[in-house]
Tab-separated table of C-alpha atoms in Angstrom:
chain	number	residue	atom	x	y	z
A	1	ASP	CA	-57.365	-34.889	-23.373
A	2	LEU	CA	-58.224	-34.503	-20.056
A	3	LEU	CA	-58.725	-31.539	-17.585
A	4	PRO	CA	-57.443	-32.472	-13.718
A	5	PHE	CA	-60.035	-33.041	-11.240
A	6	GLY	CA	-61.321	-30.511	-9.292
A	7	PHE	CA	-60.347	-28.184	-12.701
A	8	PRO	CA	-62.128	-24.608	-12.968
A	9	SER	CA	-65.700	-23.901	-14.622
A	10	ILE	CA	-67.103	-21.815	-15.693
A	11	ASP	CA	-71.108	-22.338	-14.248
A	12	MET	CA	-72.529	-18.627	-15.338
A	13	GLY	CA	-70.687	-16.518	-17.152
A	14	PRO	CA	-71.243	-12.545	-17.687
A	15	GLN	CA	-73.756	-11.852	-20.299
A	16	LEU	CA	-74.013	-8.919	-22.547
A	17	LYS	CA	-75.804	-5.655	-21.060
A	18	VAL	CA	-76.867	-2.362	-21.776
A	19	VAL	CA	-77.042	0.430	-19.166
A	20	GLU	CA	-77.539	3.829	-18.677
A	21	ARG	CA	-74.722	5.896	-17.438
A	22	THR	CA	-75.137	6.538	-13.986
A	23	LYS	CA	-77.160	3.110	-13.084
A	24	THR	CA	-75.455	-0.104	-11.628
A	25	ALA	CA	-74.124	-2.495	-13.984
A	26	THR	CA	-73.940	-6.089	-12.112
A	27	MET	CA	-71.378	-8.816	-14.548
A	28	LEU	CA	-72.405	-11.943	-13.335
A	29	CYS	CA	-69.397	-14.646	-12.527
A	30	ALA	CA	-70.489	-18.452	-10.968
A	31	ALA	CA	-67.581	-20.270	-10.753
A	32	SER	CA	-66.911	-24.210	-9.570
A	33	GLY	CA	-64.102	-26.846	-8.499
A	34	ILE	CA	-61.903	-28.416	-6.203
A	35	PRO	CA	-60.486	-26.444	-4.164
A	36	ASP	CA	-62.942	-23.479	-4.253
A	37	PRO	CA	-61.554	-20.828	-7.199
A	38	GLU	CA	-60.884	-17.231	-6.699
A	39	ILE	CA	-62.781	-15.150	-9.634
A	40	SER	CA	-60.722	-11.998	-10.835
A	41	TRP	CA	-62.039	-9.571	-13.780
A	42	PHE	CA	-60.225	-8.925	-16.657
A	43	LYS	CA	-62.169	-6.537	-19.637
A	44	ASP	CA	-60.747	-5.670	-22.786
A	45	PHE	CA	-58.414	-8.273	-21.353
A	46	LEU	CA	-56.636	-6.211	-19.067
A	47	PRO	CA	-57.219	-7.214	-15.146
A	48	VAL	CA	-60.078	-5.159	-13.049
A	49	ASP	CA	-58.819	-4.314	-10.085
A	50	PRO	CA	-61.817	-2.373	-7.990
A	51	SER	CA	-58.954	-0.838	-5.372
A	52	LEU	CA	-58.961	1.352	-8.022
A	53	SER	CA	-61.994	2.583	-8.834
A	54	GLN	CA	-62.394	4.839	-4.937
A	55	GLY	CA	-65.361	1.906	-4.223
A	56	ARG	CA	-67.075	2.746	-8.179
A	57	ILE	CA	-66.095	-0.966	-8.915
A	58	LYS	CA	-66.541	-3.780	-5.879
A	59	GLN	CA	-66.524	-8.015	-6.401
A	60	LEU	CA	-69.360	-9.512	-4.644
A	61	ARG	CA	-68.966	-12.202	-3.294
A	62	SER	CA	-70.991	-13.893	-5.235
A	63	GLY	CA	-67.567	-13.356	-7.912
A	64	ALA	CA	-70.241	-10.933	-10.343
A	65	LEU	CA	-69.231	-7.155	-10.735
A	66	GLN	CA	-70.625	-4.780	-9.403
A	67	ILE	CA	-70.699	-1.064	-11.645
A	68	GLU	CA	-72.208	1.152	-9.288
A	69	ASN	CA	-72.837	5.251	-11.591
A	70	SER	CA	-71.136	3.599	-14.321
A	71	GLU	CA	-69.827	5.784	-16.680
A	72	GLU	CA	-68.925	5.734	-21.002
A	73	THR	CA	-65.669	4.618	-19.623
A	74	ASP	CA	-67.253	1.710	-18.136
A	75	GLN	CA	-67.746	0.080	-21.588
A	76	GLY	CA	-66.227	-3.014	-22.729
A	77	LYS	CA	-65.500	-6.386	-23.057
A	78	TYR	CA	-65.742	-8.284	-19.846
A	79	GLU	CA	-64.854	-12.075	-18.799
A	80	CYS	CA	-64.432	-13.924	-15.425
A	81	VAL	CA	-60.806	-16.142	-14.638
A	82	ALA	CA	-61.285	-19.205	-12.001
A	83	THR	CA	-58.522	-19.779	-11.100
A	84	ASN	CA	-57.621	-22.222	-8.223
A	85	SER	CA	-55.118	-25.044	-7.844
A	86	GLN	CA	-55.942	-27.794	-11.073
A	87	GLY	CA	-55.523	-24.761	-13.007
A	88	VAL	CA	-57.725	-21.218	-14.596
A	89	ARG	CA	-60.515	-20.639	-16.466
A	90	TYR	CA	-61.383	-17.847	-18.946
A	91	SER	CA	-65.496	-17.678	-19.277
A	92	SER	CA	-66.740	-16.017	-22.627
A	93	PRO	CA	-66.337	-12.646	-23.395
A	94	ALA	CA	-69.778	-10.034	-22.886
A	95	ASN	CA	-69.934	-6.501	-23.810
A	96	LEU	CA	-71.111	-3.878	-21.682
A	97	TYR	CA	-72.375	-1.228	-24.025
A	98	VAL	CA	-73.449	2.662	-21.359
A	99	ARG	CA	-76.144	4.460	-23.578
A	100	GLY	CA	-76.527	8.091	-22.016
A	101	ALA	CA	-79.237	9.977	-20.339
A	102	PRO	CA	-82.192	9.445	-22.162
A	103	ASP	CA	-83.805	13.040	-23.010
A	104	THR	CA	-86.074	14.105	-20.567
A	105	CYS	CA	-87.510	16.294	-23.020
A	106	THR	CA	-91.146	15.097	-24.562
């Protein structure tokens, strides 16, 4: 049951995160393998396509997913996926929670 040499490994997967609405959330992901794996993201088991977000969602060079101006619709379960010619590796899922801005009344 040995994996092939160079099979991707997730060195750092996303962690549970709580972000206030309109703030920036960053879900981290770092992977290694030979050749270097490509990183992609899934939210609630569906692929994340940053090109559909009008620039609000970006995948950083590090592999992290950056979500600017967070909305309730960004809440969900995120997984990063590392893919190279040797195979595919999924991170453990991590939930992102988006909460409403705090009341300004004191």
